[in-house]
Amino acid sequence: MILDLLNKRCSVRSFVDKSISEEVIDRILEAGRLSPSGGNEQPWKFGVITNKELINHISDIAYHQHWMKEAPLLIVLCTMIVEDERGGREIQKRRFPSFAGEIDHLGKELYSNLNMEEHQTKIAGTQMVLAALENDVYSTWISYFDVYKLKELLRLPENCIPSEMIAFGYTNNSIHGRMKKSVEEITFYNYYE
Ligand SMILES: Cc1cc2nc3c(=O)[nH]c(=O)nc-3n(C[C@H](O)[C@H](O)[C@H](O)COP(=O)(O)O)c2cc1C
């Protein structure tokens, strides 16, 4: 059940020395592939990193988060910049009508960069995390890294921006869920006040 998995999920930063099978990696990628996206554009590429040397290098680029070096698998969630050609500007003008004039005047390249929907990769990543956990693989999200150094290291094309990474692995550690706010604290019904 999905709620059982969500209760089991927590960030793990200590992994045992055990690789993740191709079969499990394929299941994780399939979970990402099936995720929703605006206009079904699927504006992403998923970088599958299992090379130890590369993982060590990426950990340095992630401001020396040394714990990452234990992970047998990193998935780099990359956002593909969708060019200003598919009516996106009209949608943004309707979402933010008071800025419609400014949105019209932005140059194509600047607009495409500002409109990069990096948040969309988080949906795919969330599905991956759950698919991994179903196979007893724990994970932790990483967004604290130098985006441009990582882009260069992985030889990403200009329109491909690394948004987040997820480190995956098996753990022996006892798992402690973090404190979460109560439903009452984070919910409103119909009107805020
Ligand atoms: C988008 C995102 C980015 C994160 N970046 C990092 C990171 O760079 N390094 C890290 O150790 N944890 C990172 N985390 C993990 C959070 O610290 C963790 O999810 C939070 O403390 C809640 O704990 P839980 O995942 O166990 O519920 C990130 C989480 C998210 C969702």
mmCIF file of C-alpha atoms and ligand atoms in Angstrom:
data_model
loop_
_atom_site.group_PDB
_atom_site.id
_atom_site.type_symbol
_atom_site.label_atom_id
_atom_site.label_comp_id
_atom_site.label_asym_id
_atom_site.label_seq_id
_atom_site.Cartn_x
_atom_site.Cartn_y
_atom_site.Cartn_z
ATOM 1 C CA MET A 1 0.000 0.000 0.000
ATOM 2 C CA ILE A 2 1.234 3.458 -0.861
ATOM 3 C CA LEU A 3 0.834 4.834 2.704
ATOM 4 C CA ASP A 4 2.899 1.971 4.121
ATOM 5 C CA LEU A 5 5.682 2.835 1.686
ATOM 6 C CA LEU A 6 5.413 6.532 2.511
ATOM 7 C CA ASN A 7 5.660 5.744 6.234
ATOM 8 C CA LYS A 8 8.715 3.584 5.568
ATOM 9 C CA ARG A 9 10.445 6.250 3.454
ATOM 10 C CA CYS A 10 13.047 8.467 5.055
ATOM 11 C CA SER A 11 16.346 9.937 3.934
ATOM 12 C CA VAL A 12 19.253 7.527 4.410
ATOM 13 C CA ARG A 13 22.858 8.694 4.114
ATOM 14 C CA SER A 14 24.723 5.526 5.053
ATOM 15 C CA PHE A 15 24.818 2.631 2.622
ATOM 16 C CA VAL A 16 26.314 -0.873 2.687
ATOM 17 C CA ASP A 17 28.758 -1.976 0.008
ATOM 18 C CA LYS A 18 26.206 -3.720 -2.211
ATOM 19 C CA SER A 19 25.356 -2.817 -5.782
ATOM 20 C CA ILE A 20 21.813 -2.469 -7.067
ATOM 21 C CA SER A 21 20.853 -4.970 -9.761
ATOM 22 C CA GLU A 22 20.053 -3.868 -13.292
ATOM 23 C CA GLU A 23 16.553 -5.236 -12.808
ATOM 24 C CA VAL A 24 15.914 -2.960 -9.809
ATOM 25 C CA ILE A 25 17.471 0.040 -11.592
ATOM 26 C CA ASP A 26 15.130 -0.617 -14.531
ATOM 27 C CA ARG A 27 12.127 -0.637 -12.173
ATOM 28 C CA ILE A 28 13.247 2.688 -10.687
ATOM 29 C CA LEU A 29 13.618 4.217 -14.159
ATOM 30 C CA GLU A 30 10.255 2.844 -15.252
ATOM 31 C CA ALA A 31 8.607 4.563 -12.264
ATOM 32 C CA GLY A 32 10.165 7.857 -13.414
ATOM 33 C CA ARG A 33 9.197 7.296 -17.015
ATOM 34 C CA LEU A 34 5.518 6.905 -16.106
ATOM 35 C CA SER A 35 5.234 10.163 -14.170
ATOM 36 C CA PRO A 36 2.979 13.038 -15.219
ATOM 37 C CA SER A 37 4.211 16.340 -16.702
ATOM 38 C CA GLY A 38 2.619 19.564 -17.974
ATOM 39 C CA GLY A 39 1.319 19.014 -21.504
ATOM 40 C CA ASN A 40 2.902 15.527 -21.268
ATOM 41 C CA GLU A 41 6.128 17.177 -22.436
ATOM 42 C CA GLN A 42 8.283 14.864 -20.281
ATOM 43 C CA PRO A 43 10.987 17.546 -20.163
ATOM 44 C CA TRP A 44 13.688 15.397 -18.569
ATOM 45 C CA LYS A 45 16.656 13.089 -18.916
ATOM 46 C CA PHE A 46 17.687 10.726 -16.140
ATOM 47 C CA GLY A 47 21.441 10.231 -15.708
ATOM 48 C CA VAL A 48 22.237 6.802 -14.219
ATOM 49 C CA ILE A 49 25.608 6.968 -12.457
ATOM 50 C CA THR A 50 27.204 3.811 -11.075
ATOM 51 C CA ASN A 51 30.881 4.553 -11.798
ATOM 52 C CA LYS A 52 32.588 4.874 -8.373
ATOM 53 C CA GLU A 53 35.133 7.427 -9.543
ATOM 54 C CA LEU A 54 32.396 9.576 -11.029
ATOM 55 C CA ILE A 55 30.299 9.300 -7.852
ATOM 56 C CA ASN A 56 33.307 10.466 -5.810
ATOM 57 C CA HIS A 57 33.791 13.416 -8.123
ATOM 58 C CA ILE A 58 30.090 14.324 -7.954
ATOM 59 C CA SER A 59 30.204 14.194 -4.160
ATOM 60 C CA ASP A 60 32.937 16.871 -4.294
ATOM 61 C CA ILE A 61 30.810 18.986 -6.623
ATOM 62 C CA ALA A 62 27.978 18.584 -4.095
ATOM 63 C CA TYR A 63 30.052 20.682 -1.702
ATOM 64 C CA HIS A 64 31.842 17.627 -0.298
ATOM 65 C CA GLN A 65 28.825 15.744 0.946
ATOM 66 C CA HIS A 66 31.086 12.761 1.672
ATOM 67 C CA TRP A 67 28.268 10.411 2.613
ATOM 68 C CA MET A 68 27.313 10.283 -1.092
ATOM 69 C CA LYS A 69 30.480 8.272 -1.841
ATOM 70 C CA GLU A 70 28.927 5.198 -0.211
ATOM 71 C CA ALA A 71 25.973 5.201 -2.626
ATOM 72 C CA PRO A 72 26.177 2.530 -5.356
ATOM 73 C CA LEU A 73 23.786 4.522 -7.546
ATOM 74 C CA LEU A 74 23.093 8.178 -8.235
ATOM 75 C CA ILE A 75 20.320 9.267 -10.523
ATOM 76 C CA VAL A 76 20.762 12.799 -11.837
ATOM 77 C CA LEU A 77 17.395 14.301 -12.713
ATOM 78 C CA CYS A 78 17.933 16.725 -15.565
ATOM 79 C CA THR A 79 15.447 19.269 -16.874
ATOM 80 C CA MET A 80 15.360 19.813 -20.631
ATOM 81 C CA ILE A 81 14.678 23.462 -21.379
ATOM 82 C CA VAL A 82 11.511 23.559 -23.460
ATOM 83 C CA GLU A 83 11.888 26.165 -26.176
ATOM 84 C CA ASP A 84 9.493 29.086 -26.402
ATOM 85 C CA GLU A 85 7.547 27.525 -29.240
ATOM 86 C CA ARG A 86 4.783 25.446 -27.794
ATOM 87 C CA GLY A 87 2.431 28.102 -26.442
ATOM 88 C CA GLY A 88 4.014 28.105 -22.987
ATOM 89 C CA ARG A 89 4.289 31.894 -22.948
ATOM 90 C CA GLU A 90 0.531 32.225 -23.417
ATOM 91 C CA ILE A 91 -0.066 29.855 -20.513
ATOM 92 C CA GLN A 92 2.287 31.833 -18.221
ATOM 93 C CA LYS A 93 0.587 35.106 -19.195
ATOM 94 C CA ARG A 94 -2.741 33.637 -18.129
ATOM 95 C CA ARG A 95 -1.263 32.347 -14.872
ATOM 96 C CA PHE A 96 0.252 35.747 -14.044
ATOM 97 C CA PRO A 97 -1.973 38.280 -15.876
ATOM 98 C CA SER A 98 -0.483 41.309 -14.122
ATOM 99 C CA PHE A 99 2.930 40.485 -15.698
ATOM 100 C CA ALA A 100 1.566 39.736 -19.191
ATOM 101 C CA GLY A 101 3.286 42.797 -20.728
ATOM 102 C CA GLU A 102 6.706 41.933 -19.278
ATOM 103 C CA ILE A 103 6.349 38.271 -20.278
ATOM 104 C CA ASP A 104 5.637 39.366 -23.887
ATOM 105 C CA HIS A 105 8.815 41.444 -24.012
ATOM 106 C CA LEU A 106 11.279 38.864 -22.690
ATOM 107 C CA GLY A 107 13.714 37.591 -25.340
ATOM 108 C CA LYS A 108 13.268 33.976 -26.401
ATOM 109 C CA GLU A 109 16.382 32.613 -24.691
ATOM 110 C CA LEU A 110 15.794 34.446 -21.417
ATOM 111 C CA TYR A 111 12.145 33.415 -21.401
ATOM 112 C CA SER A 112 13.013 29.747 -22.061
ATOM 113 C CA ASN A 113 15.491 29.755 -19.160
ATOM 114 C CA LEU A 114 13.136 31.494 -16.743
ATOM 115 C CA ASN A 115 10.348 29.138 -17.736
ATOM 116 C CA MET A 116 12.459 26.045 -17.078
ATOM 117 C CA GLU A 117 10.134 23.891 -15.011
ATOM 118 C CA GLU A 118 12.708 22.251 -12.758
ATOM 119 C CA HIS A 119 10.028 21.272 -10.280
ATOM 120 C CA GLN A 120 8.650 18.736 -12.756
ATOM 121 C CA THR A 121 11.597 16.380 -12.276
ATOM 122 C CA LYS A 122 10.678 16.154 -8.586
ATOM 123 C CA ILE A 123 7.529 14.284 -9.573
ATOM 124 C CA ALA A 124 9.517 11.674 -11.501
ATOM 125 C CA GLY A 125 12.052 11.471 -8.647
ATOM 126 C CA THR A 126 9.337 10.944 -6.051
ATOM 127 C CA GLN A 127 8.007 7.993 -8.018
ATOM 128 C CA MET A 128 11.531 6.594 -8.362
ATOM 129 C CA VAL A 129 12.130 6.834 -4.610
ATOM 130 C CA LEU A 130 8.992 4.807 -3.902
ATOM 131 C CA ALA A 131 9.741 2.192 -6.563
ATOM 132 C CA ALA A 132 13.230 1.802 -5.060
ATOM 133 C CA LEU A 133 11.855 1.410 -1.550
ATOM 134 C CA GLU A 134 9.509 -1.322 -2.699
ATOM 135 C CA ASN A 135 12.770 -3.180 -3.399
ATOM 136 C CA ASP A 136 14.292 -2.200 -0.018
ATOM 137 C CA VAL A 137 16.527 0.413 -1.617
ATOM 138 C CA TYR A 138 16.642 3.631 0.434
ATOM 139 C CA SER A 139 17.583 7.041 -0.889
ATOM 140 C CA THR A 140 18.240 10.724 -0.260
ATOM 141 C CA TRP A 141 17.556 13.712 -2.465
ATOM 142 C CA ILE A 142 20.414 16.123 -3.204
ATOM 143 C CA SER A 143 19.995 19.630 -4.541
ATOM 144 C CA TYR A 144 22.982 21.214 -2.799
ATOM 145 C CA PHE A 145 25.553 21.102 -5.624
ATOM 146 C CA ASP A 146 27.190 23.357 -8.199
ATOM 147 C CA VAL A 147 24.829 23.023 -11.169
ATOM 148 C CA TYR A 148 27.315 24.242 -13.772
ATOM 149 C CA LYS A 149 30.215 22.098 -12.574
ATOM 150 C CA LEU A 150 27.977 19.029 -12.710
ATOM 151 C CA LYS A 151 26.724 20.003 -16.162
ATOM 152 C CA GLU A 152 30.300 20.201 -17.378
ATOM 153 C CA LEU A 153 31.411 16.954 -15.710
ATOM 154 C CA LEU A 154 28.546 14.943 -17.228
ATOM 155 C CA ARG A 155 28.991 16.644 -20.623
ATOM 156 C CA LEU A 156 25.368 17.746 -20.702
ATOM 157 C CA PRO A 157 24.176 19.745 -23.717
ATOM 158 C CA GLU A 158 23.339 23.438 -23.314
ATOM 159 C CA ASN A 159 19.578 22.884 -22.883
ATOM 160 C CA CYS A 160 19.945 20.146 -20.240
ATOM 161 C CA ILE A 161 20.122 21.373 -16.630
ATOM 162 C CA PRO A 162 20.774 19.056 -13.664
ATOM 163 C CA SER A 163 17.950 19.874 -11.240
ATOM 164 C CA GLU A 164 18.441 17.340 -8.459
ATOM 165 C CA MET A 165 20.161 14.064 -7.751
ATOM 166 C CA ILE A 166 18.996 11.088 -5.742
ATOM 167 C CA ALA A 167 21.485 8.777 -4.034
ATOM 168 C CA PHE A 168 20.254 5.172 -3.715
ATOM 169 C CA GLY A 169 21.503 2.179 -1.747
ATOM 170 C CA TYR A 170 20.878 -0.549 0.796
ATOM 171 C CA THR A 171 21.366 0.228 4.473
ATOM 172 C CA ASN A 172 21.953 -1.608 7.738
ATOM 173 C CA ASN A 173 21.168 1.425 9.829
ATOM 174 C CA SER A 174 18.060 1.494 11.942
ATOM 175 C CA ILE A 175 15.654 3.875 10.291
ATOM 176 C CA HIS A 176 14.225 6.858 12.145
ATOM 177 C CA GLY A 177 11.459 8.829 10.458
ATOM 178 C CA ARG A 178 11.763 12.606 10.760
ATOM 179 C CA MET A 179 9.163 14.669 12.644
ATOM 180 C CA LYS A 180 6.406 15.741 10.288
ATOM 181 C CA LYS A 181 3.841 18.500 10.883
ATOM 182 C CA SER A 182 0.318 17.372 11.672
ATOM 183 C CA VAL A 183 -2.362 17.410 8.983
ATOM 184 C CA GLU A 184 -4.074 20.253 10.881
ATOM 185 C CA GLU A 185 -0.947 22.406 10.635
ATOM 186 C CA ILE A 186 -0.583 22.080 6.885
ATOM 187 C CA THR A 187 -4.163 21.975 5.655
ATOM 188 C CA PHE A 188 -6.982 24.401 5.059
ATOM 189 C CA TYR A 189 -10.473 23.552 3.925
ATOM 190 C CA ASN A 190 -12.185 25.751 1.342
ATOM 191 C CA TYR A 191 -10.959 29.173 2.578
ATOM 192 C CA TYR A 192 -7.606 29.889 4.256
ATOM 193 C CA GLU A 193 -9.101 32.234 6.867
HETATM 194 C C1 LIG B 1 14.575 18.773 -3.071
HETATM 195 C C2 LIG B 1 15.369 18.228 -1.917
HETATM 196 C C3 LIG B 1 16.718 18.502 -1.828
HETATM 197 C C4 LIG B 1 17.499 17.949 -0.792
HETATM 198 N N1 LIG B 1 18.850 18.162 -0.797
HETATM 199 C C5 LIG B 1 19.611 17.538 0.149
HETATM 200 C C6 LIG B 1 21.034 17.643 0.101
HETATM 201 O O1 LIG B 1 21.632 18.290 -0.757
HETATM 202 N N2 LIG B 1 21.733 16.980 1.057
HETATM 203 C C7 LIG B 1 21.135 16.217 2.028
HETATM 204 O O2 LIG B 1 21.844 15.620 2.856
HETATM 205 N N3 LIG B 1 19.780 16.085 2.086
HETATM 206 C C8 LIG B 1 19.006 16.727 1.172
HETATM 207 N N4 LIG B 1 17.630 16.564 1.187
HETATM 208 C C9 LIG B 1 17.007 15.673 2.198
HETATM 209 C C10 LIG B 1 16.242 16.457 3.269
HETATM 210 O O3 LIG B 1 17.173 16.969 4.185
HETATM 211 C C11 LIG B 1 15.217 15.514 3.945
HETATM 212 O O4 LIG B 1 14.279 15.087 2.985
HETATM 213 C C12 LIG B 1 14.495 16.208 5.087
HETATM 214 O O5 LIG B 1 15.367 16.491 6.158
HETATM 215 C C13 LIG B 1 13.329 15.373 5.625
HETATM 216 O O6 LIG B 1 13.762 14.118 6.048
HETATM 217 P P1 LIG B 1 13.115 12.778 5.460
HETATM 218 O O7 LIG B 1 13.480 12.707 3.999
HETATM 219 O O8 LIG B 1 13.777 11.666 6.229
HETATM 220 O O9 LIG B 1 11.634 12.839 5.654
HETATM 221 C C14 LIG B 1 16.868 17.135 0.189
HETATM 222 C C15 LIG B 1 15.486 16.881 0.086
HETATM 223 C C16 LIG B 1 14.751 17.403 -0.948
HETATM 224 C C17 LIG B 1 13.280 17.055 -1.047
#
